[in-house]
Amino acid sequence: MRRSDIKSPRNGMHRSTSQQSLIDDESVTYKLDASSSSQQPYPGTTSDIGDFYRIKYLQIQEVNSTLTKQIEQLTLENKLLTKSLSEHQDALGLCRARLESLGDTVLEASGTTIPPVASNIEEKITSGDSISSLVPEPKRKSRFSCRSTLRGHQGAVYCVKFSPKGDLIATGSLDKSVCLWNMRGSKQKSKIGFLKQRMPGHEINVTTLAWSGETWLLSGSYDHSVRLWDVKTGKCEQQFDVTGMVQSVVWASDGAATKSRNGTLSDHGGWGENVFYTACSRAKIYGFDRRVGTKCCQELGLKGSEAMVTSLRIPLESDFSCLASADDTGVVRTWSLRTGRCIKEWSCGRDKHAISHLSGIRDKTTRLLGVNSYDNVLRIYSLPPAIRTGEVKHLCSLEGHQNANWPIRSSMKRMRPPESKEKKSDSKDLHTFVATGSADGRIYVFDLDEGEPQGSVSPKSMSKVFDILSGHDGRVYDVDFHPTSSILATSSDDATIKLWAME
């Protein structure tokens, strides 16, 4: 799931020179070694074709096994090096403190100058993929506690999503499956979350999920498809095929409009249960209406654009016909689902870093959009009631997490901090919290109502991070706040999902 592995179709997929692959719409050809290249790529008989692909499968499987072992060895070496660096860093800090305690005269007599100790060990690791357990933790009490660790996937968990009522959790994984977890029915009150159902079917990793009520669930995958699941039965009811790897999927809501099968625009109730949009690696946004079949009924995109669309979101409660998209050139665009035209666009940052995710809040009083970028910055924007005529304002930039090269996601929610003594019916003390995953294995939680952005022209990070959660043994890809409780779900490269509760 590295960014280098998710490039737009014009650049192809990144592979090492010994395992190059050419991926197009209809075939996959692997160049493994000299012996394999001597074989005929397209045998004449059906039997020959079967033998050919069986041989190819075994060869690719062997290469995959070798690469996996190499990755495991390099990961272990990285852990040991990080641990050694941490220990030497601590020793250096102690020596410096001891020397400084002896006074400036001792240092002057010896003619020694002591360089400052690096404050961030992880800056020494160029890849930014260090494991949090090997880096010194801040000495403070966490505001969140881990209530449960959910195990059941056999690979990295790329996406996690609470159902609208919060009774269920859906997760998608590298193991090609979607899992449903029940938040209720536990005999152990201290633990929450139990595996309810596993739904296999995708051919490659599951990358994105979207709920429609408590009944329907969409899952998108790199196998160029979106599947619609009946949550009650666990069966795939429909499969929608697209021409690229699915990056994001979102349901439309009541009042939205799209084109019907004959290409005309129409408005109907119940769009949130029937119409959805998906972004893929083909620089297009595709709209589907499951009532009229599995073929695309609307396409959104700029003519001539080759930017891969990475994330989608319905940003406003007051206008469900507006769709926001983000791409790998650092641009956010808003679209009218009625006309199919781009309403407004803006760039996030000066260096055009790719955007990995859009999150936000869209109630009557708070209209915020969070933008995760590959420059390790999570930017927060304030949206006007009407995007077409209003101004989009950059409120602040949140920093500290590691987002570079990895599709890290965030979540936002309005809730009370633990220090609040206000009654539950009083909304005066609600704070806006933003949580984001990170490549260093931690979860960073920010409180937007604590502290002020520094500077008016180019706002920097907020004055304080509300909390940093540690516990995963790998990159944290996705986070999601519970719709009604102070619970945060996180999914990780370590194949687990953790549920955190604010104390």
Protein backbone atom coordinates (compact mmCIF):
# COMPACT_ATOMS: atom_id res chain seq x y z
CA MET A 1 0.00 0.00 0.00
CA ARG A 2 2.96 2.36 -0.43
CA ARG A 3 2.26 5.39 -2.55
CA SER A 4 4.89 4.21 -5.00
CA ASP A 5 2.75 1.10 -5.50
CA ILE A 6 -0.38 3.13 -6.26
CA LYS A 7 0.63 5.36 -9.11
CA SER A 8 -1.60 6.64 -11.85
CA PRO A 9 -1.94 4.46 -14.94
CA ARG A 10 0.37 6.66 -17.00
CA ASN A 11 3.27 5.72 -14.73
CA GLY A 12 2.40 2.08 -14.16
CA MET A 13 3.05 0.01 -11.05
CA HIS A 14 6.38 0.18 -9.25
CA ARG A 15 8.29 -3.09 -9.16
CA SER A 16 11.91 -4.14 -8.79
CA THR A 17 13.77 -4.75 -12.05
CA SER A 18 13.83 -8.51 -11.49
CA GLN A 19 10.08 -8.75 -11.08
CA GLN A 20 8.78 -6.16 -13.52
CA SER A 21 5.12 -6.26 -14.40
CA LEU A 22 3.09 -4.70 -17.15
CA ILE A 23 -0.48 -4.07 -16.09
CA ASP A 24 -3.19 -3.04 -18.49
CA ASP A 25 -6.93 -3.40 -18.70
CA GLU A 26 -7.08 -6.99 -19.86
CA SER A 27 -3.85 -8.87 -19.10
CA VAL A 28 -0.97 -9.18 -16.66
CA THR A 29 2.40 -10.36 -17.95
CA TYR A 30 5.23 -11.15 -15.53
CA LYS A 31 8.85 -11.21 -16.66
CA LEU A 32 10.50 -13.46 -14.09
CA ASP A 33 13.68 -14.89 -15.59
CA ALA A 34 15.31 -15.97 -18.81
CA SER A 35 13.70 -19.41 -18.79
CA SER A 36 10.19 -18.06 -18.42
CA SER A 37 10.66 -15.54 -21.24
CA SER A 38 11.48 -18.35 -23.65
CA GLN A 39 8.01 -19.82 -23.26
CA GLN A 40 5.34 -18.95 -25.75
CA PRO A 41 3.11 -16.23 -24.20
CA TYR A 42 -0.03 -17.45 -25.90
CA PRO A 43 -0.13 -21.25 -26.48
CA GLY A 44 -2.53 -22.51 -29.07
CA THR A 45 -4.67 -25.10 -27.25
CA THR A 46 -6.81 -24.78 -24.14
CA SER A 47 -4.70 -27.44 -22.41
CA ASP A 48 -1.50 -25.53 -23.19
CA ILE A 49 -3.01 -22.32 -21.88
CA GLY A 50 -3.94 -24.03 -18.62
CA ASP A 51 -0.44 -25.46 -18.21
CA PHE A 52 1.11 -22.12 -19.09
CA TYR A 53 -0.79 -20.22 -16.40
CA ARG A 54 -0.25 -22.95 -13.81
CA ILE A 55 3.50 -22.67 -14.37
CA LYS A 56 3.29 -18.88 -14.21
CA TYR A 57 1.29 -19.09 -10.99
CA LEU A 58 3.88 -21.32 -9.32
CA GLN A 59 6.73 -19.08 -10.47
CA ILE A 60 5.04 -15.93 -9.20
CA GLN A 61 4.16 -17.64 -5.93
CA GLU A 62 7.83 -18.60 -5.45
CA VAL A 63 8.98 -15.03 -6.14
CA ASN A 64 6.35 -13.71 -3.75
CA SER A 65 7.52 -16.10 -1.02
CA THR A 66 11.14 -15.02 -1.50
CA LEU A 67 10.25 -11.32 -1.38
CA THR A 68 8.15 -11.85 1.73
CA LYS A 69 11.07 -13.49 3.54
CA GLN A 70 13.36 -10.64 2.48
CA ILE A 71 10.89 -8.06 3.76
CA GLU A 72 10.58 -9.86 7.09
CA GLN A 73 14.38 -9.93 7.44
CA LEU A 74 14.70 -6.22 6.58
CA THR A 75 11.90 -5.35 9.00
CA LEU A 76 13.69 -7.20 11.80
CA GLU A 77 16.94 -5.43 10.97
CA ASN A 78 15.13 -2.09 10.96
CA LYS A 79 13.69 -2.81 14.42
CA LEU A 80 17.09 -3.72 15.82
CA LEU A 81 18.73 -0.63 14.33
CA THR A 82 15.96 1.61 15.64
CA LYS A 83 16.29 0.11 19.10
CA SER A 84 20.06 0.57 19.06
CA LEU A 85 19.69 4.18 17.92
CA SER A 86 17.19 4.81 20.70
CA GLU A 87 19.53 3.39 23.35
CA HIS A 88 22.51 5.43 22.11
CA GLN A 89 20.31 8.52 21.96
CA ASP A 90 19.33 8.07 25.61
CA ALA A 91 22.96 7.54 26.62
CA LEU A 92 24.01 10.65 24.73
CA GLY A 93 21.35 12.68 26.48
CA LEU A 94 22.48 11.47 29.91
CA CYS A 95 26.12 12.27 29.15
CA ARG A 96 25.23 15.73 27.94
CA ALA A 97 23.14 16.42 31.03
CA ARG A 98 25.99 15.23 33.27
CA LEU A 99 28.57 17.42 31.51
CA GLU A 100 26.33 20.47 31.63
CA SER A 101 25.77 19.89 35.35
CA LEU A 102 29.55 20.21 35.89
CA GLY A 103 29.42 23.76 34.67
CA ASP A 104 30.63 25.78 31.72
CA THR A 105 34.20 25.99 33.10
CA VAL A 106 34.75 22.27 32.65
CA LEU A 107 33.62 22.46 29.02
CA GLU A 108 35.74 25.53 28.31
CA ALA A 109 38.84 23.95 29.89
CA SER A 110 38.55 20.88 27.73
CA GLY A 111 37.81 22.91 24.62
CA THR A 112 34.76 20.71 23.98
CA THR A 113 31.56 21.85 22.33
CA ILE A 114 28.55 19.62 22.72
CA PRO A 115 26.16 19.51 19.79
CA PRO A 116 22.45 19.42 20.65
CA VAL A 117 20.80 16.03 20.93
CA ALA A 118 18.36 15.33 18.13
CA SER A 119 14.84 15.67 19.44
CA ASN A 120 13.31 13.23 17.00
CA ILE A 121 14.98 9.86 16.57
CA GLU A 122 12.68 8.96 13.70
CA GLU A 123 14.21 11.71 11.54
CA LYS A 124 17.30 9.48 11.34
CA ILE A 125 15.25 6.85 9.55
CA THR A 126 14.72 8.11 6.02
CA SER A 127 11.84 5.78 5.21
CA GLY A 128 9.72 7.02 8.09
CA ASP A 129 8.60 3.44 8.82
CA SER A 130 9.89 2.95 12.36
CA ILE A 131 7.89 0.96 14.87
CA SER A 132 6.44 3.00 17.72
CA SER A 133 7.31 0.49 20.44
CA LEU A 134 11.02 1.06 19.79
CA VAL A 135 10.88 4.87 20.05
CA PRO A 136 10.81 6.58 23.48
CA GLU A 137 7.26 7.51 24.47
CA PRO A 138 6.29 10.83 26.04
CA LYS A 139 6.00 10.45 29.81
CA ARG A 140 2.37 11.33 30.40
CA LYS A 141 -0.94 9.67 31.00
CA SER A 142 -2.97 8.85 27.92
CA ARG A 143 -6.52 10.20 27.62
CA PHE A 144 -7.58 7.06 25.72
CA SER A 145 -7.32 3.43 26.85
CA CYS A 146 -7.40 0.37 24.62
CA ARG A 147 -10.60 -1.52 25.41
CA SER A 148 -10.29 -4.34 22.89
CA THR A 149 -8.06 -5.79 20.18
CA LEU A 150 -9.91 -7.52 17.35
CA ARG A 151 -8.13 -10.36 15.55
CA GLY A 152 -9.41 -12.29 12.58
CA HIS A 153 -7.76 -10.89 9.46
CA GLN A 154 -4.74 -12.62 7.96
CA GLY A 155 -3.13 -9.48 6.56
CA ALA A 156 -2.87 -5.71 6.94
CA VAL A 157 -6.22 -4.01 7.66
CA TYR A 158 -6.54 -1.02 5.36
CA CYS A 159 -9.97 0.34 6.28
CA VAL A 160 -12.32 0.41 9.28
CA LYS A 161 -15.81 1.91 9.44
CA PHE A 162 -18.55 2.03 12.08
CA SER A 163 -22.13 1.55 10.91
CA PRO A 164 -24.35 4.67 11.23
CA LYS A 165 -25.80 3.52 14.58
CA GLY A 166 -22.48 2.17 15.79
CA ASP A 167 -23.69 -1.39 16.41
CA LEU A 168 -21.33 -2.91 13.82
CA ILE A 169 -17.81 -2.36 12.53
CA ALA A 170 -16.73 -3.23 8.99
CA THR A 171 -13.09 -3.83 8.09
CA GLY A 172 -11.28 -4.51 4.81
CA SER A 173 -7.91 -6.22 4.50
CA LEU A 174 -5.00 -7.35 2.39
CA ASP A 175 -6.38 -10.90 2.87
CA LYS A 176 -9.13 -9.98 0.32
CA SER A 177 -11.95 -10.24 2.86
CA VAL A 178 -14.45 -7.94 4.53
CA CYS A 179 -15.18 -8.65 8.19
CA LEU A 180 -18.15 -7.53 10.30
CA TRP A 181 -17.69 -7.09 14.04
CA ASN A 182 -20.48 -6.85 16.61
CA MET A 183 -20.14 -4.08 19.17
CA ARG A 184 -22.79 -5.62 21.44
CA GLY A 185 -23.50 -8.94 23.11
CA SER A 186 -20.28 -9.19 25.08
CA LYS A 187 -20.38 -11.15 28.35
CA GLN A 188 -17.20 -9.35 29.40
CA LYS A 189 -18.20 -5.76 30.04
CA SER A 190 -14.60 -4.57 29.87
CA LYS A 191 -14.24 -5.78 26.27
CA ILE A 192 -16.10 -4.69 23.17
CA GLY A 193 -16.18 -6.04 19.64
CA PHE A 194 -16.56 -9.63 18.43
CA LEU A 195 -16.28 -11.15 14.97
CA LYS A 196 -19.75 -11.56 13.52
CA GLN A 197 -19.11 -12.57 9.94
CA ARG A 198 -16.39 -12.89 7.31
CA MET A 199 -17.29 -12.03 3.71
CA PRO A 200 -14.71 -13.21 1.14
CA GLY A 201 -15.06 -12.55 -2.56
CA HIS A 202 -12.62 -9.90 -3.72
CA GLU A 203 -9.58 -11.07 -5.66
CA ILE A 204 -7.13 -8.48 -4.29
CA ASN A 205 -6.92 -6.34 -1.14
CA VAL A 206 -9.97 -4.39 0.06
CA THR A 207 -9.18 -0.68 0.27
CA THR A 208 -12.37 1.23 1.05
CA LEU A 209 -15.80 0.77 2.71
CA ALA A 210 -19.06 2.71 2.88
CA TRP A 211 -22.26 2.00 4.85
CA SER A 212 -25.84 2.70 3.79
CA GLY A 213 -27.90 2.42 6.96
CA GLU A 214 -27.39 -0.82 8.88
CA THR A 215 -28.36 -3.00 5.91
CA TRP A 216 -26.02 -2.36 2.99
CA LEU A 217 -22.24 -2.15 2.78
CA LEU A 218 -20.04 -1.22 -0.18
CA SER A 219 -16.47 -2.49 -0.48
CA GLY A 220 -13.92 -1.37 -3.06
CA SER A 221 -10.83 -3.29 -4.08
CA TYR A 222 -7.77 -3.21 -6.29
CA ASP A 223 -9.43 -5.97 -8.33
CA HIS A 224 -11.24 -3.17 -10.25
CA SER A 225 -14.59 -3.81 -8.59
CA VAL A 226 -17.03 -2.52 -6.00
CA ARG A 227 -19.24 -5.07 -4.24
CA LEU A 228 -22.56 -4.48 -2.53
CA TRP A 229 -23.11 -6.68 0.54
CA ASP A 230 -26.31 -7.53 2.35
CA VAL A 231 -25.18 -7.21 5.96
CA LYS A 232 -27.90 -9.52 7.30
CA THR A 233 -27.05 -12.45 5.04
CA GLY A 234 -23.39 -11.69 4.34
CA LYS A 235 -23.97 -12.24 0.62
CA CYS A 236 -22.72 -10.12 -2.26
CA GLU A 237 -25.85 -8.84 -4.01
CA GLN A 238 -24.19 -6.90 -6.85
CA GLN A 239 -20.75 -6.33 -8.35
CA PHE A 240 -19.87 -3.10 -10.13
CA ASP A 241 -16.78 -3.13 -12.35
CA VAL A 242 -14.57 -0.12 -13.08
CA THR A 243 -11.46 0.36 -15.21
CA GLY A 244 -8.97 0.97 -12.41
CA MET A 245 -8.00 0.10 -8.86
CA VAL A 246 -10.68 1.40 -6.48
CA GLN A 247 -9.36 4.07 -4.10
CA SER A 248 -12.54 5.40 -2.48
CA VAL A 249 -16.30 4.88 -2.47
CA VAL A 250 -19.08 7.03 -1.02
CA TRP A 251 -22.86 6.86 -0.96
CA ALA A 252 -24.88 9.84 -2.15
CA SER A 253 -27.71 11.04 0.10
CA ASP A 254 -31.31 12.15 -0.23
CA GLY A 255 -31.74 14.95 -2.73
CA ALA A 256 -28.62 14.20 -4.77
CA ALA A 257 -28.93 13.88 -8.51
CA THR A 258 -27.23 11.82 -11.15
CA LYS A 259 -27.78 10.67 -14.70
CA SER A 260 -30.10 7.80 -15.36
CA ARG A 261 -29.40 5.06 -17.86
CA ASN A 262 -30.48 7.23 -20.81
CA GLY A 263 -28.14 10.06 -19.75
CA THR A 264 -30.74 12.50 -18.38
CA LEU A 265 -30.59 14.07 -14.94
CA SER A 266 -33.17 13.06 -12.37
CA ASP A 267 -33.99 13.67 -8.70
CA HIS A 268 -35.50 11.01 -6.47
CA GLY A 269 -35.78 10.20 -2.80
CA GLY A 270 -33.73 7.41 -1.31
CA TRP A 271 -30.55 8.19 -3.23
CA GLY A 272 -28.49 7.42 -0.15
CA GLU A 273 -29.53 3.77 -0.41
CA ASN A 274 -29.07 3.41 -4.16
CA VAL A 275 -26.58 5.85 -5.68
CA PHE A 276 -22.88 5.85 -4.95
CA TYR A 277 -19.66 7.22 -6.41
CA THR A 278 -16.27 5.61 -6.64
CA ALA A 279 -12.76 6.92 -7.37
CA CYS A 280 -10.16 4.76 -9.05
CA SER A 281 -6.72 4.96 -10.61
CA ARG A 282 -8.08 6.03 -14.00
CA ALA A 283 -8.44 9.75 -13.14
CA LYS A 284 -12.24 9.46 -13.19
CA ILE A 285 -15.13 9.42 -10.71
CA TYR A 286 -17.82 6.91 -11.60
CA GLY A 287 -21.45 7.11 -10.46
CA PHE A 288 -23.70 4.06 -10.14
CA ASP A 289 -27.39 3.56 -9.39
CA ARG A 290 -27.96 -0.02 -8.29
CA ARG A 291 -31.64 0.18 -9.26
CA VAL A 292 -30.79 0.41 -12.96
CA GLY A 293 -28.08 -2.23 -13.08
CA THR A 294 -24.33 -2.47 -12.64
CA LYS A 295 -23.21 -0.19 -15.46
CA CYS A 296 -21.82 3.28 -14.78
CA CYS A 297 -24.44 6.00 -15.25
CA GLN A 298 -22.30 9.11 -14.68
CA GLU A 299 -18.66 10.10 -15.08
CA LEU A 300 -16.98 13.10 -13.47
CA GLY A 301 -13.56 14.40 -14.41
CA LEU A 302 -11.65 17.16 -16.15
CA LYS A 303 -10.88 16.72 -19.82
CA GLY A 304 -7.25 15.80 -20.34
CA SER A 305 -6.53 15.30 -16.64
CA GLU A 306 -4.36 12.31 -15.71
CA ALA A 307 -4.42 12.86 -11.94
CA MET A 308 -5.46 9.77 -9.98
CA VAL A 309 -8.47 10.47 -7.76
CA THR A 310 -7.63 9.20 -4.28
CA SER A 311 -10.56 10.11 -2.02
CA LEU A 312 -14.22 11.18 -2.10
CA ARG A 313 -16.56 12.81 0.41
CA ILE A 314 -19.99 14.43 0.57
CA PRO A 315 -18.85 17.60 2.42
CA LEU A 316 -22.07 19.49 3.22
CA GLU A 317 -25.25 18.53 5.07
CA SER A 318 -27.11 21.40 3.41
CA ASP A 319 -26.23 20.30 -0.13
CA PHE A 320 -26.01 16.57 -0.83
CA SER A 321 -25.63 17.24 -4.54
CA CYS A 322 -22.07 18.45 -3.88
CA LEU A 323 -19.19 15.95 -3.98
CA ALA A 324 -15.59 16.62 -2.92
CA SER A 325 -12.65 14.77 -4.46
CA ALA A 326 -8.88 14.74 -3.91
CA ASP A 327 -6.11 13.59 -6.22
CA ASP A 328 -2.42 12.71 -6.37
CA THR A 329 -1.40 16.23 -7.44
CA GLY A 330 -2.57 17.79 -4.16
CA VAL A 331 -5.77 19.32 -5.54
CA VAL A 332 -9.23 19.23 -3.90
CA ARG A 333 -12.21 19.73 -6.18
CA THR A 334 -15.93 20.03 -5.54
CA TRP A 335 -18.43 18.79 -8.10
CA SER A 336 -22.11 19.34 -8.80
CA LEU A 337 -23.76 15.94 -9.08
CA ARG A 338 -26.62 17.61 -10.96
CA THR A 339 -24.55 19.07 -13.78
CA GLY A 340 -21.38 16.99 -13.52
CA ARG A 341 -19.25 20.14 -13.52
CA CYS A 342 -16.42 21.20 -11.24
CA ILE A 343 -17.62 23.95 -8.88
CA LYS A 344 -14.38 24.92 -7.15
CA GLU A 345 -10.82 23.68 -6.71
CA TRP A 346 -7.83 24.53 -4.54
CA SER A 347 -4.32 23.20 -3.95
CA CYS A 348 -3.16 21.88 -0.59
CA GLY A 349 0.40 23.03 0.03
CA ARG A 350 2.91 24.45 -2.42
CA ASP A 351 4.70 21.26 -3.45
CA LYS A 352 1.71 19.39 -4.91
CA HIS A 353 2.02 16.39 -2.63
CA ALA A 354 -0.56 13.66 -3.19
CA ILE A 355 -3.62 13.58 -0.95
CA SER A 356 -4.46 10.28 0.73
CA HIS A 357 -7.81 11.01 2.40
CA LEU A 358 -10.66 13.46 3.00
CA SER A 359 -12.47 13.51 6.35
CA GLY A 360 -14.77 16.06 7.91
CA ILE A 361 -17.76 17.25 9.91
CA ARG A 362 -20.92 18.48 8.22
CA ASP A 363 -23.49 19.49 10.84
CA LYS A 364 -25.45 22.75 10.91
CA THR A 365 -22.86 24.71 12.90
CA THR A 366 -19.59 23.06 11.88
CA ARG A 367 -18.50 22.48 8.28
CA LEU A 368 -14.92 21.23 8.26
CA LEU A 369 -12.87 19.28 5.75
CA GLY A 370 -9.70 17.44 6.77
CA VAL A 371 -7.09 16.69 4.10
CA ASN A 372 -4.34 14.12 4.72
CA SER A 373 -1.34 14.73 2.45
CA TYR A 374 1.88 12.88 1.75
CA ASP A 375 3.92 15.80 3.16
CA ASN A 376 3.08 14.65 6.74
CA VAL A 377 0.52 17.43 7.17
CA LEU A 378 -3.21 17.19 7.91
CA ARG A 379 -4.83 20.46 6.78
CA ILE A 380 -8.17 21.62 8.14
CA TYR A 381 -10.46 23.78 6.00
CA SER A 382 -13.63 25.64 6.92
CA LEU A 383 -16.36 25.29 4.27
CA PRO A 384 -19.08 27.86 3.52
CA PRO A 385 -22.78 26.91 3.52
CA ALA A 386 -22.68 27.15 -0.28
CA ILE A 387 -19.37 26.17 -1.84
CA ARG A 388 -20.24 27.67 -5.22
CA THR A 389 -20.48 31.23 -3.86
CA GLY A 390 -18.71 31.03 -0.49
CA GLU A 391 -15.04 31.06 0.46
CA VAL A 392 -13.06 28.02 1.58
CA LYS A 393 -10.70 28.99 4.42
CA HIS A 394 -7.58 27.20 5.65
CA LEU A 395 -7.92 27.06 9.44
CA CYS A 396 -4.79 25.20 10.51
CA SER A 397 -2.28 22.46 9.74
CA LEU A 398 -1.79 19.50 12.05
CA GLU A 399 1.65 17.89 12.19
CA GLY A 400 3.49 15.18 14.10
CA HIS A 401 2.19 12.06 12.37
CA GLN A 402 3.91 10.35 9.44
CA ASN A 403 1.89 10.25 6.23
CA ALA A 404 4.60 10.25 3.53
CA ASN A 405 4.30 7.42 0.97
CA TRP A 406 1.42 5.69 2.76
CA PRO A 407 -2.40 6.02 2.36
CA ILE A 408 -3.07 7.24 5.90
CA ARG A 409 -6.62 8.29 6.82
CA SER A 410 -8.26 10.45 9.47
CA SER A 411 -11.58 10.94 11.25
CA MET A 412 -13.28 13.93 12.89
CA LYS A 413 -15.93 14.25 15.60
CA ARG A 414 -17.54 16.80 17.89
CA MET A 415 -17.57 15.60 21.53
CA ARG A 416 -16.73 16.63 25.08
CA PRO A 417 -13.22 16.41 26.46
CA PRO A 418 -12.83 14.33 29.64
CA GLU A 419 -12.31 17.48 31.73
CA SER A 420 -15.75 18.81 30.81
CA LYS A 421 -18.34 18.87 33.59
CA GLU A 422 -21.17 20.15 31.41
CA LYS A 423 -24.41 18.21 31.19
CA LYS A 424 -24.85 15.93 28.24
CA SER A 425 -27.75 18.03 26.96
CA ASP A 426 -25.56 21.14 26.82
CA SER A 427 -23.58 21.57 23.59
CA LYS A 428 -21.54 24.59 24.69
CA ASP A 429 -18.51 22.55 25.67
CA LEU A 430 -18.28 20.36 22.60
CA HIS A 431 -14.79 20.23 21.10
CA THR A 432 -13.78 19.19 17.61
CA PHE A 433 -11.41 16.23 17.70
CA VAL A 434 -9.33 14.99 14.79
CA ALA A 435 -7.66 11.57 14.83
CA THR A 436 -5.23 10.32 12.21
CA GLY A 437 -3.25 7.17 11.63
CA SER A 438 0.49 7.27 11.09
CA ALA A 439 3.30 5.26 9.51
CA ASP A 440 5.13 5.19 12.87
CA GLY A 441 2.48 2.88 14.36
CA ARG A 442 0.77 5.51 16.51
CA ILE A 443 -2.54 7.35 16.45
CA TYR A 444 -2.45 11.13 16.83
CA VAL A 445 -5.50 12.89 18.30
CA PHE A 446 -5.84 16.69 18.06
CA ASP A 447 -8.30 19.01 19.79
CA LEU A 448 -9.06 21.91 17.43
CA ASP A 449 -10.61 23.96 20.24
CA GLU A 450 -7.50 23.82 22.42
CA GLY A 451 -4.96 26.50 21.44
CA GLU A 452 -4.93 28.78 18.43
CA PRO A 453 -3.16 28.49 15.08
CA GLN A 454 0.10 30.40 14.98
CA GLY A 455 0.09 33.09 12.34
CA SER A 456 -2.64 34.37 10.07
CA VAL A 457 -1.03 34.04 6.64
CA SER A 458 0.46 30.55 6.87
CA PRO A 459 -1.04 28.75 9.90
CA LYS A 460 1.10 26.07 11.50
CA SER A 461 0.21 23.17 13.75
CA MET A 462 -1.99 23.60 16.79
CA SER A 463 -0.28 24.38 20.09
CA LYS A 464 -1.03 20.96 21.64
CA VAL A 465 -1.69 17.38 20.62
CA PHE A 466 -4.55 16.02 22.71
CA ASP A 467 -3.18 12.46 22.80
CA ILE A 468 -0.83 10.00 21.11
CA LEU A 469 -1.94 6.36 21.26
CA SER A 470 0.52 3.49 21.06
CA GLY A 471 -0.17 -0.22 20.87
CA HIS A 472 -0.11 -1.30 17.24
CA ASP A 473 2.96 -3.10 15.89
CA GLY A 474 2.79 -1.62 12.41
CA ARG A 475 1.55 1.31 10.37
CA VAL A 476 -1.91 2.58 11.34
CA TYR A 477 -3.81 3.04 8.08
CA ASP A 478 -7.31 4.04 9.11
CA VAL A 479 -9.22 5.46 12.07
CA ASP A 480 -12.92 6.04 12.69
CA PHE A 481 -14.83 7.64 15.56
CA HIS A 482 -17.97 5.92 16.88
CA PRO A 483 -21.07 7.93 15.84
CA THR A 484 -22.48 8.31 19.38
CA SER A 485 -19.78 7.28 21.89
CA SER A 486 -16.26 8.45 22.71
CA ILE A 487 -14.77 5.35 21.06
CA LEU A 488 -12.13 5.31 18.35
CA ALA A 489 -11.48 2.33 16.05
CA THR A 490 -8.05 1.94 14.43
CA SER A 491 -6.76 -0.54 11.83
CA SER A 492 -3.15 -1.46 11.22
CA ASP A 493 -0.53 -3.23 9.20
CA ASP A 494 -0.26 -5.71 12.12
CA ALA A 495 -3.58 -7.32 10.99
CA THR A 496 -5.51 -6.08 14.07
CA ILE A 497 -8.20 -3.55 14.89
CA LYS A 498 -8.10 -1.76 18.22
CA LEU A 499 -10.95 -0.02 20.03
CA TRP A 500 -10.01 2.92 22.24
CA ALA A 501 -12.27 4.67 24.76
CA MET A 502 -11.75 8.18 26.08
CA GLU A 503 -11.33 8.11 29.84
